Tab-separated table of C-alpha atoms in Angstrom:
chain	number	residue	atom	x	y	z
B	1	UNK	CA	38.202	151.568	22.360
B	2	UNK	CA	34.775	149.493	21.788
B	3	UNK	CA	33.087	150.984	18.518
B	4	UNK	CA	29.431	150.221	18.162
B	5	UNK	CA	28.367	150.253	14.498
B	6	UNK	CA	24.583	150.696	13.156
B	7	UNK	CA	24.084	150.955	9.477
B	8	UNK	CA	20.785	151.481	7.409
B	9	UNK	CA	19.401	148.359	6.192
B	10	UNK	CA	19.986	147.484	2.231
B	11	UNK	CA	16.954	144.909	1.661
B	12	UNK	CA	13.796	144.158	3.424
B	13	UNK	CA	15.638	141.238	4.727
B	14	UNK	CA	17.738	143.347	6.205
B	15	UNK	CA	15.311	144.842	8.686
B	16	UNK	CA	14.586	142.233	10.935
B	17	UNK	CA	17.611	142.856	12.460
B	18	UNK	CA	17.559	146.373	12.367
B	19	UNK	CA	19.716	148.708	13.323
B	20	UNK	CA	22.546	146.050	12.085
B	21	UNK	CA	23.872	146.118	15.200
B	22	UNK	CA	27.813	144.518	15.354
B	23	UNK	CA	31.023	145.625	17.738
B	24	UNK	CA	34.677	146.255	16.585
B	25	UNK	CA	37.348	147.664	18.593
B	26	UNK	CA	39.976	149.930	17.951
B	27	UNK	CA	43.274	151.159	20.025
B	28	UNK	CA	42.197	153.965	21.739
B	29	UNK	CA	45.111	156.173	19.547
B	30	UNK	CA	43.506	155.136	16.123
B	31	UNK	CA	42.423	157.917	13.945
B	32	UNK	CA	39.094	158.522	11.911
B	33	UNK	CA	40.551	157.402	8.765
B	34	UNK	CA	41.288	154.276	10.550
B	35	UNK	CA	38.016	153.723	12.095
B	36	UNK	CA	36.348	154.694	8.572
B	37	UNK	CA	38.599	151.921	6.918
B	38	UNK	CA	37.558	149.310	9.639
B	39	UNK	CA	34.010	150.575	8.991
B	40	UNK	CA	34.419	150.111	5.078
B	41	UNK	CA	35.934	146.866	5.238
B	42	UNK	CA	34.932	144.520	8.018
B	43	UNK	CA	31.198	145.847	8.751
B	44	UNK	CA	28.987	147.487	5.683
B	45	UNK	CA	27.973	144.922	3.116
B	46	UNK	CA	30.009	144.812	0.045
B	47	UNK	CA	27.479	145.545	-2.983
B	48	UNK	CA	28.414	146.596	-6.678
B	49	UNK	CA	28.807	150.486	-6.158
B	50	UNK	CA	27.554	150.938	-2.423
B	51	UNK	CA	27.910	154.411	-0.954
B	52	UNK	CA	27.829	154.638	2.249
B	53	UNK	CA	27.959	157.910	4.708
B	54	UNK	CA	29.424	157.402	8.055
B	55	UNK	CA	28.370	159.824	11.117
B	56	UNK	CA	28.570	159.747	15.163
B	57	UNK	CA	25.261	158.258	16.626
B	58	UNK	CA	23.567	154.637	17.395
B	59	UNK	CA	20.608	153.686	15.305
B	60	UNK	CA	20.404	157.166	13.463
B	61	UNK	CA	23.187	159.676	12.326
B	62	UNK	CA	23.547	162.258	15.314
B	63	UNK	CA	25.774	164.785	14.014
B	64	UNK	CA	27.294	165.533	10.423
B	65	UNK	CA	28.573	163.129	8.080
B	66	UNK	CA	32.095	162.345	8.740
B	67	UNK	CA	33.397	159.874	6.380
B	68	UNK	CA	32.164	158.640	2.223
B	69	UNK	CA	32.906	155.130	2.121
B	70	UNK	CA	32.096	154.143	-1.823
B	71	UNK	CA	33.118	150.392	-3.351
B	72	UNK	CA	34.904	152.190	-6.505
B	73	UNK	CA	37.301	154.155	-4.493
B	74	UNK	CA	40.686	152.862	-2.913
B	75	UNK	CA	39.807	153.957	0.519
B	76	UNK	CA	37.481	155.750	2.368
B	77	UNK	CA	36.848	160.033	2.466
B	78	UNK	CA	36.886	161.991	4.985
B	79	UNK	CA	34.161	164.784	4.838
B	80	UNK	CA	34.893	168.324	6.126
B	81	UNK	CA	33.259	168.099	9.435
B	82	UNK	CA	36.053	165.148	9.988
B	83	UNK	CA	38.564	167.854	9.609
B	84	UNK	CA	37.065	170.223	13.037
B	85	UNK	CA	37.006	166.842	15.443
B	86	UNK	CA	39.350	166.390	17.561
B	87	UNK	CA	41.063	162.641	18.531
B	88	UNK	CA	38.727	159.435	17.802
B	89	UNK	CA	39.174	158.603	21.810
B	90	UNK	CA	37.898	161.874	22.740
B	91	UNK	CA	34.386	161.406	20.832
B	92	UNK	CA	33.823	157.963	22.802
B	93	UNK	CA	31.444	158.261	25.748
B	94	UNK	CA	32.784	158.168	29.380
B	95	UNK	CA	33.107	154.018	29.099
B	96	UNK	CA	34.833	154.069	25.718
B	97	UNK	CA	32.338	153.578	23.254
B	98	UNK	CA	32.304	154.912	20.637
B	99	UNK	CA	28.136	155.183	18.115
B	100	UNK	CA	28.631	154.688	14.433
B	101	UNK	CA	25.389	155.321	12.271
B	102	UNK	CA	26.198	154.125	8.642
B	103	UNK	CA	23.418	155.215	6.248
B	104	UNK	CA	23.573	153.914	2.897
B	105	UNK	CA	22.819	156.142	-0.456
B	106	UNK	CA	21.543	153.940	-3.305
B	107	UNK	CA	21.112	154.972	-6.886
B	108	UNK	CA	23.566	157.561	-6.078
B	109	UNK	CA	26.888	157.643	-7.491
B	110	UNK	CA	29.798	158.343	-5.141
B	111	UNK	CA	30.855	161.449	-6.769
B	112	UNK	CA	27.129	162.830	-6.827
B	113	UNK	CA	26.737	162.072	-3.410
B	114	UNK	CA	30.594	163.624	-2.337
B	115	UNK	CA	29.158	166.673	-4.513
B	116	UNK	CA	26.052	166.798	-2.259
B	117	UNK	CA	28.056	167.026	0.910
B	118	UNK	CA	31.353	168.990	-0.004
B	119	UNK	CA	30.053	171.101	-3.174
B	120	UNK	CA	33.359	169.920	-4.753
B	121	UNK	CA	34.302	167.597	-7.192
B	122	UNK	CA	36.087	164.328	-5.763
C-alpha cells in the first residue's frame, strides 16, 4: 500500500515546501499501529518533545485524530477513533493510497494534549 504523508510545518523554513509532502509504503496487511510507528519514525522531524497528531486526509486532517505520536514516549498512541476503523487497506482509496495529515502541537505537553483528545490520563 502507497501512504502519502503531509505534516504541518515546524518553522517558517518549513513552509516553502508545504504540505511536507514524502511517500512510504506499507504491506497492504499492516495495521495502524504500524503505519503510526512508520509515521513517528521515518517521516515527522525529530525535535526535543514534539507532539504530533496523526489523522486520514492530504494537506489537512479530514477526519478525527487517530494516532499521538510524542518524542518522550516508547511508541506511538492510538486515539479512540483508531479503535472504530476497520483494516489500514480498507481506508486507502480505490488505487491504494492511503492520505496522512500530521499536525504538530507545540508548547503542549504530550499528556496535556492526550488529555485534550481522550479526557483521560495517559
Amino acid at each position: 500500500m502507497r501512504i502519502l504523508l503531509t505534516r504541518a510545518s515546524v518553522a517558517m523554513g518549513d513552509d516553502a515546501t508545504a504540505p511536507n509532502a514524502a511517500e512510504r509504503t506499507l504491506p497492504d496487511a499492516a495495521t495502524l499501529t504500524e503505519l503510526a510507528a512508520l509515521v513517528a519514525t521515518a517521516y515527522v522531524p525529530r525535535m526535543g518533545g514534539a507532539c504530533w497528531v496523526l489523522s486520514l486526509g492530504y494537506g489537512a486532517p479530514a477526519g478525527p485524530p487517530l494516532a499521538l505520536l510524542a518524542e518522550p514516549w516508547e511508541r506511538p498512541r492510538l486515539l479512540p477513533a483508531a479503535q472504530r476503523l476497520g483494516p489500514l487497506a480498507a481506508l486507502a482509496d480505490r488505487d491504494g493510497e492511503l492520505r496522512t495529515y500530521c499536525d504538530y502541537r507545540w508548547r503542549e505537553s504530550p499528556e496535556q494534549v492526550w488529555r485534550e483528545l481522550t479526557g483521560r490520563t495517559p
